[in-house]
Structures are given as C-alpha cells and as structure tokens.
Short mmCIF file of C-alpha atoms and ligand atoms in Angstrom, two decimals:
data_model
loop_
_atom_site.label_atom_id
_atom_site.label_comp_id
_atom_site.label_asym_id
_atom_site.label_seq_id
_atom_site.Cartn_x
_atom_site.Cartn_y
_atom_site.Cartn_z
CA UNK A 747 21.06 -17.67 -2.38
CA UNK A 748 21.41 -16.50 -5.99
CA UNK A 749 24.28 -14.17 -6.62
CA UNK A 750 23.72 -10.63 -7.85
CA UNK A 751 20.56 -8.60 -7.69
CA UNK A 752 17.19 -8.66 -9.32
CA UNK A 753 16.32 -5.08 -10.12
CA UNK A 754 12.69 -4.17 -10.49
CA UNK A 755 10.67 -1.04 -11.00
CA UNK A 756 7.66 -0.09 -8.96
CA UNK A 757 5.15 1.71 -11.14
CA UNK A 758 1.53 2.79 -11.06
CA UNK A 759 -0.77 5.77 -10.84
CA UNK A 760 -0.06 8.37 -8.16
CA UNK A 761 -1.49 7.48 -4.73
CA UNK A 762 -2.18 3.89 -5.70
CA UNK A 763 0.33 2.80 -3.05
CA UNK A 764 3.87 2.58 -4.45
CA UNK A 765 5.59 4.06 -1.40
CA UNK A 766 3.45 2.06 0.97
CA UNK A 767 4.25 -1.20 -0.79
CA UNK A 768 7.96 -0.37 -0.82
CA UNK A 769 7.83 0.44 2.91
CA UNK A 770 5.97 -2.79 3.55
CA UNK A 771 8.42 -4.90 1.53
CA UNK A 772 11.31 -3.41 3.49
CA UNK A 773 9.54 -3.90 6.81
CA UNK A 774 8.38 -7.45 6.15
CA UNK A 775 11.83 -8.54 5.01
CA UNK A 776 13.45 -7.03 8.11
CA UNK A 777 15.39 -4.53 6.03
CA UNK A 778 14.66 -1.53 8.23
CA UNK A 779 16.74 -1.23 11.39
CA UNK A 780 14.71 -1.72 14.59
CA UNK A 781 15.49 1.77 15.91
CA UNK A 782 14.13 3.23 12.69
CA UNK A 783 10.88 1.29 13.01
CA UNK A 784 10.57 2.47 16.60
CA UNK A 785 11.20 6.03 15.53
CA UNK A 786 8.58 5.91 12.77
CA UNK A 787 6.09 4.23 15.11
CA UNK A 788 6.72 6.99 17.61
CA UNK A 789 6.09 9.71 15.01
CA UNK A 790 2.85 8.01 13.93
CA UNK A 791 1.74 7.61 17.58
CA UNK A 792 2.40 11.25 18.34
CA UNK A 793 0.28 12.20 15.33
CA UNK A 794 -2.42 9.89 16.64
CA UNK A 795 -2.11 7.73 13.52
CA UNK A 796 -1.60 4.06 12.85
CA UNK A 797 1.79 2.97 11.57
CA UNK A 798 2.01 4.36 8.02
CA UNK A 799 4.34 2.48 5.76
CA UNK A 800 4.54 5.39 3.40
CA UNK A 801 6.50 7.16 6.18
CA UNK A 802 9.25 4.62 5.82
CA UNK A 803 9.80 5.96 2.36
CA UNK A 804 9.63 9.58 3.49
CA UNK A 805 12.20 8.70 6.07
CA UNK A 806 14.45 7.00 3.60
CA UNK A 807 14.00 9.95 1.31
CA UNK A 808 15.47 12.23 3.96
CA UNK A 809 18.48 10.01 4.35
CA UNK A 810 18.80 9.70 0.65
CA UNK A 811 19.15 13.47 0.50
CA UNK A 812 22.03 13.28 2.94
CA UNK A 813 23.51 10.40 1.02
CA UNK A 814 23.72 8.14 4.07
CA UNK A 815 22.23 4.73 3.48
CA UNK A 816 20.87 4.52 0.00
CA UNK A 817 21.89 5.46 -3.47
CA UNK A 818 19.78 7.99 -5.31
CA UNK A 819 16.79 6.08 -6.53
CA UNK A 820 17.71 2.55 -5.57
CA UNK A 821 16.40 0.75 -2.53
CA UNK A 822 17.79 -2.57 -1.36
CA UNK A 823 16.27 -5.55 0.42
CA UNK A 824 16.70 -9.29 0.41
CA UNK A 825 14.77 -12.51 0.77
CA UNK A 826 16.18 -15.98 1.51
CA UNK A 827 16.48 -16.49 -2.20
CA UNK A 828 18.24 -13.35 -3.37
CA UNK A 829 18.99 -9.64 -3.17
CA UNK A 830 16.66 -7.08 -4.67
CA UNK A 831 16.99 -3.51 -5.82
CA UNK A 832 13.83 -1.47 -6.19
CA UNK A 833 14.06 1.32 -8.70
CA UNK A 834 11.65 3.93 -7.54
CA UNK A 835 10.54 6.41 -10.15
CA UNK A 836 8.37 9.33 -9.15
CA UNK A 837 6.78 9.65 -12.57
CA UNK A 838 6.86 8.07 -15.98
CA UNK A 839 9.13 10.70 -17.46
CA UNK A 840 11.75 10.01 -14.79
CA UNK A 841 11.18 6.31 -15.19
CA UNK A 842 11.77 6.39 -18.88
CA UNK A 843 14.69 8.77 -18.61
CA UNK A 844 16.36 6.56 -16.00
CA UNK A 845 15.83 3.41 -17.95
CA UNK A 846 16.88 4.80 -21.27
CA UNK A 847 19.98 6.52 -19.98
CA UNK A 848 20.98 3.32 -18.26
CA UNK A 849 20.77 4.79 -14.77
CA UNK A 850 18.61 1.80 -14.03
CA UNK A 851 18.00 -1.38 -15.91
CA UNK A 852 15.10 -3.39 -14.60
CA UNK A 853 14.55 -7.08 -15.13
CA UNK A 854 11.04 -7.04 -13.68
CA UNK A 855 8.24 -4.72 -12.62
CA UNK A 856 5.43 -4.41 -10.13
CA UNK A 857 2.48 -2.50 -11.55
CA UNK A 858 0.29 -1.35 -8.71
CA UNK A 859 -3.41 -0.53 -9.12
CA UNK A 860 -5.74 0.87 -6.45
CA UNK A 861 -8.70 -1.54 -6.12
CA UNK A 862 -11.04 1.30 -5.25
CA UNK A 863 -10.04 3.39 -8.28
CA UNK A 864 -9.16 0.87 -10.94
CA UNK A 865 -7.04 1.50 -14.02
CA UNK A 866 -6.06 5.16 -14.43
CA UNK A 867 -4.05 7.22 -16.88
CA UNK A 868 -0.62 6.63 -15.35
CA UNK A 869 -1.37 2.93 -14.96
CA UNK A 870 -1.59 2.84 -18.74
CA UNK A 871 1.36 5.12 -19.43
CA UNK A 872 3.61 3.10 -17.16
CA UNK A 873 2.48 -0.20 -18.61
CA UNK A 874 3.19 1.17 -22.05
CA UNK A 875 6.74 2.06 -21.03
CA UNK A 876 7.31 -1.45 -19.61
CA UNK A 877 6.22 -2.85 -22.92
CA UNK A 878 8.44 -0.48 -24.89
CA UNK A 879 11.41 -1.51 -22.77
CA UNK A 880 10.71 -5.20 -23.22
CA UNK A 881 10.20 -5.92 -19.51
CA UNK A 882 8.30 -9.14 -19.52
CA UNK A 883 8.37 -10.24 -15.90
CA UNK A 884 5.47 -8.25 -14.53
CA UNK A 885 3.50 -8.59 -11.31
CA UNK A 886 0.23 -6.70 -11.15
CA UNK A 887 -0.63 -5.88 -7.54
CA UNK A 888 -4.25 -4.84 -7.01
CA UNK A 889 -3.78 -2.83 -3.84
CA UNK A 890 -6.04 -1.46 -1.08
CA UNK A 891 -8.17 -4.60 -1.07
CA UNK A 892 -9.07 -3.66 2.54
CA UNK A 893 -11.04 -0.66 1.24
CA UNK A 894 -13.26 -2.89 -0.88
CA UNK A 895 -13.64 -5.47 1.91
CA UNK A 896 -11.44 -7.97 0.05
CA UNK A 897 -14.25 -8.57 -2.45
CA UNK A 898 -13.60 -10.80 -5.36
CA UNK A 899 -16.00 -9.13 -7.85
CA UNK A 900 -14.23 -5.75 -7.94
CA UNK A 901 -10.85 -7.49 -8.18
CA UNK A 902 -12.09 -9.59 -11.10
CA UNK A 903 -13.48 -6.63 -12.99
CA UNK A 904 -10.25 -4.61 -12.64
CA UNK A 905 -8.30 -7.70 -13.65
CA UNK A 906 -10.38 -8.09 -16.82
CA UNK A 907 -10.07 -4.42 -17.77
CA UNK A 908 -6.33 -4.41 -17.20
CA UNK A 909 -5.70 -7.67 -19.03
CA UNK A 910 -7.54 -6.31 -22.06
CA UNK A 911 -5.35 -3.25 -22.08
CA UNK A 912 -2.11 -5.15 -21.49
CA UNK A 913 -2.88 -7.60 -24.28
CA UNK A 914 -2.84 -4.73 -26.80
CA UNK A 915 0.68 -3.83 -25.80
CA UNK A 916 2.03 -7.38 -25.64
CA UNK A 917 2.33 -7.67 -21.88
CA UNK A 918 1.23 -10.86 -20.19
CA UNK A 919 1.54 -10.37 -16.45
CA UNK A 920 3.08 -13.33 -14.67
CA UNK A 921 0.84 -12.78 -11.63
CA UNK A 922 -2.13 -10.66 -10.62
CA UNK A 923 -2.18 -10.48 -6.83
CA UNK A 924 -4.80 -8.91 -4.56
CA UNK A 925 -2.96 -7.14 -1.72
CA UNK A 926 -3.25 -4.62 1.04
CA UNK A 927 0.09 -2.86 1.32
CA UNK A 928 -1.16 -1.10 4.40
CA UNK A 929 -2.30 -4.17 6.29
CA UNK A 930 0.27 -6.54 4.87
CA UNK A 931 -1.96 -9.06 3.10
CA UNK A 932 -0.21 -11.19 0.48
CA UNK A 933 3.03 -9.19 0.56
CA UNK A 934 5.11 -11.56 2.70
CA UNK A 935 2.32 -13.65 4.20
CA UNK A 936 -0.80 -15.30 2.89
CA UNK A 937 -3.86 -14.00 4.64
CA UNK A 938 -7.19 -15.46 5.67
CA UNK A 939 -8.93 -12.34 4.38
CA UNK A 940 -8.60 -13.51 0.80
CA UNK A 941 -9.81 -17.13 0.92
CA UNK A 942 -10.78 -17.03 -2.77
CA UNK A 943 -7.23 -16.27 -3.91
CA UNK A 944 -4.77 -19.14 -3.98
CA UNK A 945 -1.81 -17.67 -5.83
CA UNK A 946 1.55 -16.56 -4.46
CA UNK A 947 2.41 -13.56 -2.28
CA UNK A 948 4.30 -10.64 -3.83
CA UNK A 949 7.60 -11.91 -2.40
CA UNK A 950 7.00 -15.46 -3.64
CA UNK A 951 6.18 -14.07 -7.08
CA UNK A 952 9.38 -11.99 -7.12
CA UNK A 953 11.43 -14.99 -6.02
CA UNK A 954 10.08 -16.99 -8.97
CA UNK A 955 11.52 -14.54 -11.51
CA UNK A 956 14.82 -15.05 -13.29
CA UNK A 957 17.66 -12.60 -13.21
CA UNK A 958 18.71 -11.00 -16.44
CA UNK A 959 21.40 -12.77 -18.38
CA UNK A 960 24.67 -11.29 -17.26
CA UNK A 961 26.06 -9.11 -20.05
CA UNK A 962 29.38 -10.91 -19.59
CA UNK A 963 28.10 -13.62 -21.94
CA UNK A 964 27.22 -11.14 -24.66
CA UNK A 965 29.40 -9.66 -27.42
CA UNK A 966 32.07 -7.18 -26.32
CA UNK A 967 31.20 -3.48 -26.47
CA UNK A 968 33.81 -1.12 -25.02
CA UNK A 969 32.82 2.55 -25.21
CA UNK A 970 35.83 4.85 -25.43
CA UNK A 971 35.63 7.84 -23.12
CA UNK A 972 39.03 9.43 -23.56
CA UNK A 973 42.53 8.77 -24.75
CA UNK A 974 45.49 9.81 -22.58
CA UNK A 975 49.05 10.06 -23.73
CA UNK A 976 51.28 9.30 -20.76
CA UNK A 977 54.51 7.37 -21.18
CA UNK A 978 52.19 4.89 -22.84
CA UNK A 979 48.91 5.70 -24.53
CA UNK A 980 45.87 4.70 -22.47
CA UNK A 981 42.45 4.29 -23.99
CA UNK A 982 39.96 4.89 -21.17
CA UNK A 983 36.38 3.72 -21.30
CA UNK A 984 33.74 1.38 -20.02
CA UNK A 985 33.00 -2.24 -20.77
CA UNK A 986 29.29 -1.99 -21.62
CA UNK A 987 28.85 -5.67 -22.42
CA UNK A 988 30.95 -8.78 -22.92
CA UNK A 989 34.38 -9.54 -21.56
CA UNK A 990 37.53 -7.61 -22.43
CA UNK A 991 40.65 -9.77 -22.30
CA UNK A 992 44.35 -9.10 -22.49
CA UNK A 993 45.77 -10.35 -25.80
CA UNK A 994 42.38 -10.32 -27.50
CA UNK A 995 42.00 -9.11 -31.11
CA UNK A 996 39.83 -6.05 -31.25
CA UNK A 997 38.21 -3.90 -33.93
CA UNK A 998 37.75 -0.17 -33.45
CA UNK A 999 34.48 1.20 -34.79
CA UNK A 1000 33.56 2.98 -36.94
CA UNK A 1001 37.04 2.90 -38.60
CA UNK A 1002 37.08 -0.94 -38.52
CA UNK A 1003 40.83 -0.96 -37.86
CA UNK A 1004 42.13 -3.95 -35.94
CA UNK A 1005 44.73 -4.49 -33.25
CA UNK A 1006 45.24 -6.42 -30.02
CA UNK A 1007 44.79 -5.54 -26.36
CA UNK A 1008 48.33 -5.21 -25.01
CA UNK A 1009 47.33 -4.58 -21.42
CA UNK A 1010 44.36 -3.69 -19.24
CA UNK A 1011 45.14 -0.88 -16.82
CA UNK A 1012 43.44 -0.24 -13.54
CA UNK A 1013 44.72 1.89 -10.69
CA UNK A 1014 47.91 0.10 -9.55
CA UNK A 1015 46.76 -3.10 -11.27
CA UNK A 1016 46.99 -4.75 -14.66
CA UNK A 1017 44.20 -7.34 -14.68
CA UNK A 1018 43.89 -10.07 -17.30
CA UNK A 1019 40.25 -9.22 -18.04
CA UNK A 1020 37.52 -6.67 -17.37
CA UNK A 1021 33.83 -7.40 -16.87
CA UNK A 1022 30.76 -5.37 -17.93
CA UNK A 1023 30.27 -2.21 -15.91
CA UNK A 1024 34.01 -1.75 -15.37
CA UNK A 1025 35.63 1.55 -16.27
CA UNK A 1026 39.23 0.79 -17.17
CA UNK A 1027 42.06 1.78 -19.42
CA UNK A 1028 43.66 -0.33 -22.12
CA UNK A 1029 46.78 -0.15 -24.23
CA UNK A 1030 46.95 -1.52 -27.77
CA UNK A 1031 49.65 -3.37 -29.74
CA UNK A 1032 49.45 -0.89 -32.64
CA UNK A 1033 49.07 2.84 -32.41
CA UNK A 1034 45.75 3.26 -34.22
CA UNK A 1035 43.73 6.44 -34.25
CA UNK A 1036 41.26 5.99 -31.39
CA UNK A 1037 39.03 8.71 -29.99
CA UNK A 1038 36.15 9.36 -27.62
CA UNK A 1039 32.94 7.94 -29.05
CA UNK A 1040 34.60 4.93 -30.69
CA UNK A 1041 33.23 1.52 -29.78
CA UNK A 1042 35.66 -1.39 -29.51
CA UNK A 1043 34.40 -4.89 -30.33
CA UNK A 1044 35.89 -8.35 -30.52
CA UNK A 1045 37.41 -8.92 -34.00
CA UNK A 1046 35.88 -12.38 -34.30
CA UNK A 1047 32.41 -10.95 -33.78
CA UNK A 1048 30.52 -9.60 -36.76
CA UNK A 1049 27.23 -9.00 -34.96
CA UNK A 1050 27.77 -5.25 -34.82
CA UNK A 1051 25.80 -2.83 -36.90
CA UNK A 1052 27.31 0.42 -38.20
CA UNK A 1053 24.84 2.62 -39.91
CA UNK A 1054 23.61 6.11 -40.73
CA UNK A 1055 19.95 5.18 -40.60
CA UNK A 1056 17.89 3.03 -38.25
CA UNK A 1057 14.41 2.48 -36.89
CA UNK A 1058 13.64 3.41 -33.29
CA UNK A 1059 10.94 3.98 -30.73
CA UNK A 1060 11.25 7.33 -29.08
CA UNK A 1061 9.39 8.91 -26.21
CA UNK A 1062 9.18 12.71 -26.39
CA UNK A 1063 9.35 14.38 -22.99
CA UNK A 1064 9.73 18.06 -23.65
CA UNK A 1065 7.15 20.82 -23.92
CA UNK A 1066 8.59 21.97 -27.22
CA UNK A 1067 7.46 19.55 -29.92
CA UNK A 1068 9.80 18.07 -32.50
CA UNK A 1069 9.34 19.03 -36.14
CA UNK A 1070 10.29 16.48 -38.73
CA UNK A 1071 13.82 16.93 -40.16
CA UNK A 1072 15.06 19.27 -37.42
CA UNK A 1073 18.75 18.55 -36.61
CA UNK A 1074 19.23 17.30 -33.06
CA UNK A 1075 22.09 15.74 -31.09
CA UNK A 1076 21.92 11.98 -30.50
CA UNK A 1077 23.92 10.39 -27.68
CA UNK A 1078 24.42 6.63 -27.44
CA UNK A 1079 26.99 5.44 -24.86
CA UNK A 1080 29.89 7.84 -25.55
CA UNK A 1081 28.94 8.36 -29.19
CA UNK A 1082 27.56 11.78 -30.13
CA UNK A 1083 26.26 12.55 -33.60
CA UNK A 1084 23.87 15.02 -35.13
CA UNK A 1085 20.77 13.39 -36.54
CA UNK A 1086 17.31 14.07 -37.93
CA UNK A 1087 14.10 12.15 -37.67
CA UNK A 1088 13.39 11.74 -41.34
CA UNK A 1089 10.20 9.76 -41.13
CA UNK A 1090 7.48 9.17 -38.58
CA UNK A 1091 5.85 5.78 -39.07
CA UNK A 1092 3.35 6.17 -36.27
CA UNK A 1093 2.65 8.27 -33.22
CA UNK A 1094 0.89 6.94 -30.18
CA UNK A 1095 -0.59 8.75 -27.22
CA UNK A 1096 1.14 6.89 -24.42
CA UNK A 1097 -1.88 7.02 -22.15
CA UNK A 1098 -4.81 6.13 -24.38
CA UNK A 1099 -2.70 4.17 -26.86
CA UNK A 1100 -4.66 5.99 -29.49
CA UNK A 1101 -2.94 6.12 -32.85
CA UNK A 1102 -2.55 9.78 -33.70
CA UNK A 1103 -2.40 11.46 -37.05
CA UNK A 1104 1.17 11.00 -38.20
CA UNK A 1105 0.98 13.24 -41.20
CA UNK A 1106 1.49 16.33 -39.11
CA UNK A 1107 5.26 15.82 -38.97
CA UNK A 1108 5.26 16.82 -35.30
CA UNK A 1109 5.94 14.79 -32.16
CA UNK A 1110 4.56 16.33 -28.99
CA UNK A 1111 5.21 16.01 -25.29
CA UNK A 1112 4.43 12.52 -23.92
CA UNK A 1113 3.91 10.99 -27.31
CA UNK A 1114 5.68 7.83 -28.31
CA UNK A 1115 6.72 7.54 -31.91
CA UNK A 1116 7.97 4.83 -34.19
CA UNK A 1117 10.50 6.61 -36.39
CA UNK A 1118 13.38 6.39 -38.85
CA UNK A 1119 16.45 8.30 -37.71
CA UNK A 1120 19.17 9.47 -40.06
CA UNK A 1121 22.56 10.43 -38.63
CA UNK A 1122 25.20 12.73 -40.16
CA UNK A 1123 28.00 10.30 -39.39
CA UNK A 1124 28.21 6.55 -38.97
CA UNK A 1125 27.15 5.24 -35.59
CA UNK A 1126 27.33 1.80 -33.98
CA UNK A 1127 24.05 0.55 -32.59
CA UNK A 1128 22.58 -2.67 -31.25
CA UNK A 1129 19.01 -3.86 -30.92
CA UNK A 1130 17.84 -2.69 -27.50
CA UNK A 1131 16.55 -6.11 -26.55
CA UNK A 1132 19.90 -7.72 -27.30
CA UNK A 1133 22.43 -5.21 -25.93
CA UNK A 1134 20.46 -2.45 -24.18
CA UNK A 1135 23.64 -0.55 -23.28
CA UNK A 1136 24.25 0.27 -26.96
CA UNK A 1137 20.60 -0.07 -27.99
CA UNK A 1138 19.36 3.02 -26.21
CA UNK A 1139 20.00 6.69 -26.82
CA UNK A 1140 18.86 10.13 -25.83
CA UNK A 1141 18.16 13.17 -27.96
CA UNK A 1142 19.08 16.72 -27.00
CA UNK A 1143 22.20 18.62 -26.08
CA UNK A 1144 22.15 20.02 -22.55
CA UNK A 1145 18.57 19.00 -21.89
CA UNK A 1146 17.38 15.53 -22.74
CA UNK A 1147 14.20 16.01 -24.76
CA UNK A 1148 13.60 12.41 -25.77
CA UNK A 1149 14.71 8.91 -24.97
CA UNK A 1150 14.78 6.17 -27.53
CA UNK A 1151 15.52 2.55 -28.14
CA UNK A 1152 16.72 0.88 -31.28
CA UNK A 1153 13.86 -1.15 -32.52
CA UNK A 1154 14.02 -4.85 -33.07
CA UNK A 1155 11.00 -6.86 -32.13
CA UNK A 1156 9.51 -4.17 -29.90
CA UNK A 1157 6.09 -2.64 -30.60
P1 GDP B 898 2.11 6.44 -4.11
O1 GDP B 898 1.82 7.84 -4.55
O2 GDP B 898 1.76 5.47 -5.19
O3 GDP B 898 3.48 6.24 -3.57
O4 GDP B 898 1.07 6.11 -2.93
P2 GDP B 898 1.30 6.04 -1.36
O5 GDP B 898 2.03 4.82 -0.97
O6 GDP B 898 1.83 7.35 -0.89
O7 GDP B 898 -0.19 5.85 -0.85
C1 GDP B 898 -1.20 6.81 -1.05
C2 GDP B 898 -2.22 6.72 0.07
O8 GDP B 898 -2.87 5.45 0.01
C3 GDP B 898 -1.61 6.83 1.46
O9 GDP B 898 -2.47 7.59 2.26
C4 GDP B 898 -1.56 5.38 1.94
O10 GDP B 898 -1.66 5.28 3.34
C5 GDP B 898 -2.77 4.80 1.26
N1 GDP B 898 -2.62 3.36 1.06
C6 GDP B 898 -1.60 2.72 0.45
N2 GDP B 898 -1.79 1.39 0.43
C7 GDP B 898 -2.98 1.17 1.07
C8 GDP B 898 -3.74 0.00 1.37
O11 GDP B 898 -3.36 -1.14 1.09
N3 GDP B 898 -4.93 0.20 2.00
C9 GDP B 898 -5.39 1.44 2.34
N4 GDP B 898 -6.56 1.53 2.96
N5 GDP B 898 -4.69 2.55 2.08
C10 GDP B 898 -3.50 2.43 1.45
#
C-alpha cells in the first residue's frame, strides 16, 4: 500500500450524482460500518424505496455536523492500493474558496456528468476551475447510464461534446467512464451491461493516478505567525513547504537578513527537523527583527520571488463587482498587504468561457480574470504550480471576495 493519501475533488452539475457516487464508493470499498448500512437500508425500506446511496451522504452529513466521524468536508476511504480523501464541495464557489485558501489541495478530480442531461453550466464552471488550479489527473464519469439503457451512442455524443470543451481549457481527461452510481456499474466492478466499454472502473482509474510530490522535497517556506518573547524568543509559524532543520542557514523575507536555526521547539520537544504542514516554533542564532507575515527560506536557495507586482488569475465571488484600481487587502499565507488590480488582461465568463469586454475596468461575480496586481509593500510569492501554499491568495478583509493564484504556465 502506498503511504499517504490521494486527495481528489468530486465535481459536476447539481443532481448529476456526486453524493450518490460518493456513497457508492464508500459502500463498495467497505468503508461504511455494517450497522450504518443496515440502518440506511431500514430507512429506505420504511419509505418504500430502494437503497439510495445519496442517503449515505445525508447520513454522514448529520454526523459531520456533530463532529463525530469525519472532518468538515473530507471523506475517507481506502482501496488495496492506497488511502483516499474525497473533498466534497457543494458548489464551485466553495470549491474554489477551499482550494485557494488551502483548506483542501486536490491531486485529482472526478467530473461527473448525467448521461440523460449531458454537459451543463456547472459542468463547465467546475472544469474551468480544475484547469485554473492545474489539476491534470481527471476522470470523467458519465453517470446514470441505466436511464439511457447503457447505450453507446448517447455516451459517445456527450464524450465528444465534453472533449471539445475540455480541449479549449487544456484538460485532457485520463479516463472517460460510463457508470451507474446507483446500480454500481463500473465503480468497483466491471459490469455485463456495458459490453462495448473495455476501460477501467472508477476505482481502477483512481488507483492508477500518482500522488502529488510531497512538499518536503521542495524549497523551504516557513510562514511566521507570531513572535513570542519568553526567556528565549520563539518565532512561531508553519512549515508550508520544504524541510526546516536545526542548524540550517535561513533568510528572513522580505528583509533578506540571514541567521541560523538554533533550535526547533515543539511542546515538550526539540526536534531536529520539521516537515511541511507542521506548526512549530524556532529560535535563531542572532536576534533579527522578525514579525508576523515574514517568510523564512533556506539561505542557499535563491528561487524565491519578492515583488510589488505580479500576474495572477483571480476568480471573483462576490455580488459587489471590483473596479479597477480600488485598494483591497491581499492575504497570502500569513502575509497581508494592501494591493490594487492595476490592469485587467482578460475577463472570462467561467461558464461559457466567453471572452468578455475587458475595457470596462470591472470584474463581476463569477468572472475569472487574468490580471496584474500591484501591492503597496513587498510580498513573497511563488508560482502556484510550483509551491501552491505560497502561490495562492485571497482578496478581501473580513469577507473573502476573490481567490487567486499566481500565474505561471496556467491559462
Ligand atoms: P448531486 O447533487 O450531484 O450530489 O446528486 P445526487 O447524488 O444527490 O443525485 C441526484 C439524483 O440522481 C438522486 O435522486 C439520485 O438517486 C439520482 N441518481 C444518482 N446517480 C444515479 C444513477 O446512476 N442512476 C439513476 N437512475 N439515478 C441516479
């Protein structure tokens, strides 16, 4: 079994079968306790219905509320090969918000399309977001094949339409699989009802994906959260990427001052190193000025980029539109700076992918824009596709009105 988790998002138009497929994946991999299955079956029986896999999700949702078995929006299951985490997003705004704020970082996606309805608005919006976030391990599941009698023609025509759309946004799906989430065809088992399809099941397709490179092999980025003056001065923060080691030479950004890590401090421990995702404290050899919002990097690494101006893709998700040059707060890891969007290169309707008039100087709700951002103070940023933890940001003070990623080779 591979270590770690493969995280993936489940996306698609409302009612196309996300919850049902999640319920089915959990059921088919034996991830739901037997009593729970019995209970759900009992509820369905008493309602005179067949077993509804969507109910599994409703059930989990209840427990989620009480904080018993599952974390907020993450659902766990495993195959023989590895552990999985499904990131379930109710809508594309939540999806984007989660992914951009780092609440969830997906290495793969299942895009689900109802075979009886075909490609719809949210199918396109969600696909667009996957593309923007550089998720390139994508399974398209054409669901509800039972409704169209498992016919090949309808499947082929949806496949063609979708592939045309996805090509425009640089997504090449790894697999396009006809399924019935309700009846369980081609989720965990191959079925005789689809003799014309000889590709993998959804689980086989997932198992063929690779896990994201562990950020431990990437350059060090330590985001400073706070500095405490006890008998010794402790710099508290989070290792966003790379490895922090005792004795290592470090550079504090944006001041560029250098020192060495004297010790790494954890509760009742002083470890030799700290891995990505760890919130720890450190002490330094020299007493430099360090403050919240500083980013600490390895002194031998010059890959960092400190700037007051950069190009980004943003996704506006607030009813109030943005007017060019309006000051707004930008937050990236623990860094907070005032900024302005000083130029809009293009604006795209995230659903139709239509290029909108960008001379208006306004970005409206649900529009994606390719922009140049100017900050009041220097900020340290990375290309989103290289170090997503420091390559993504949000705009807005109390309310997040937009999410963005620092643009490298994205669309
Ligand atoms: P979501 O909004 O994407 O989460 O969609 P749901 O999973 O709630 O499914 C919406 C409706 O479609 C429910 O009534 C499901 O029972 C139904 N449904 C889901 N998958 C299938 C399927 O494979 N076949 C059929 N016939 N119905 C399905």
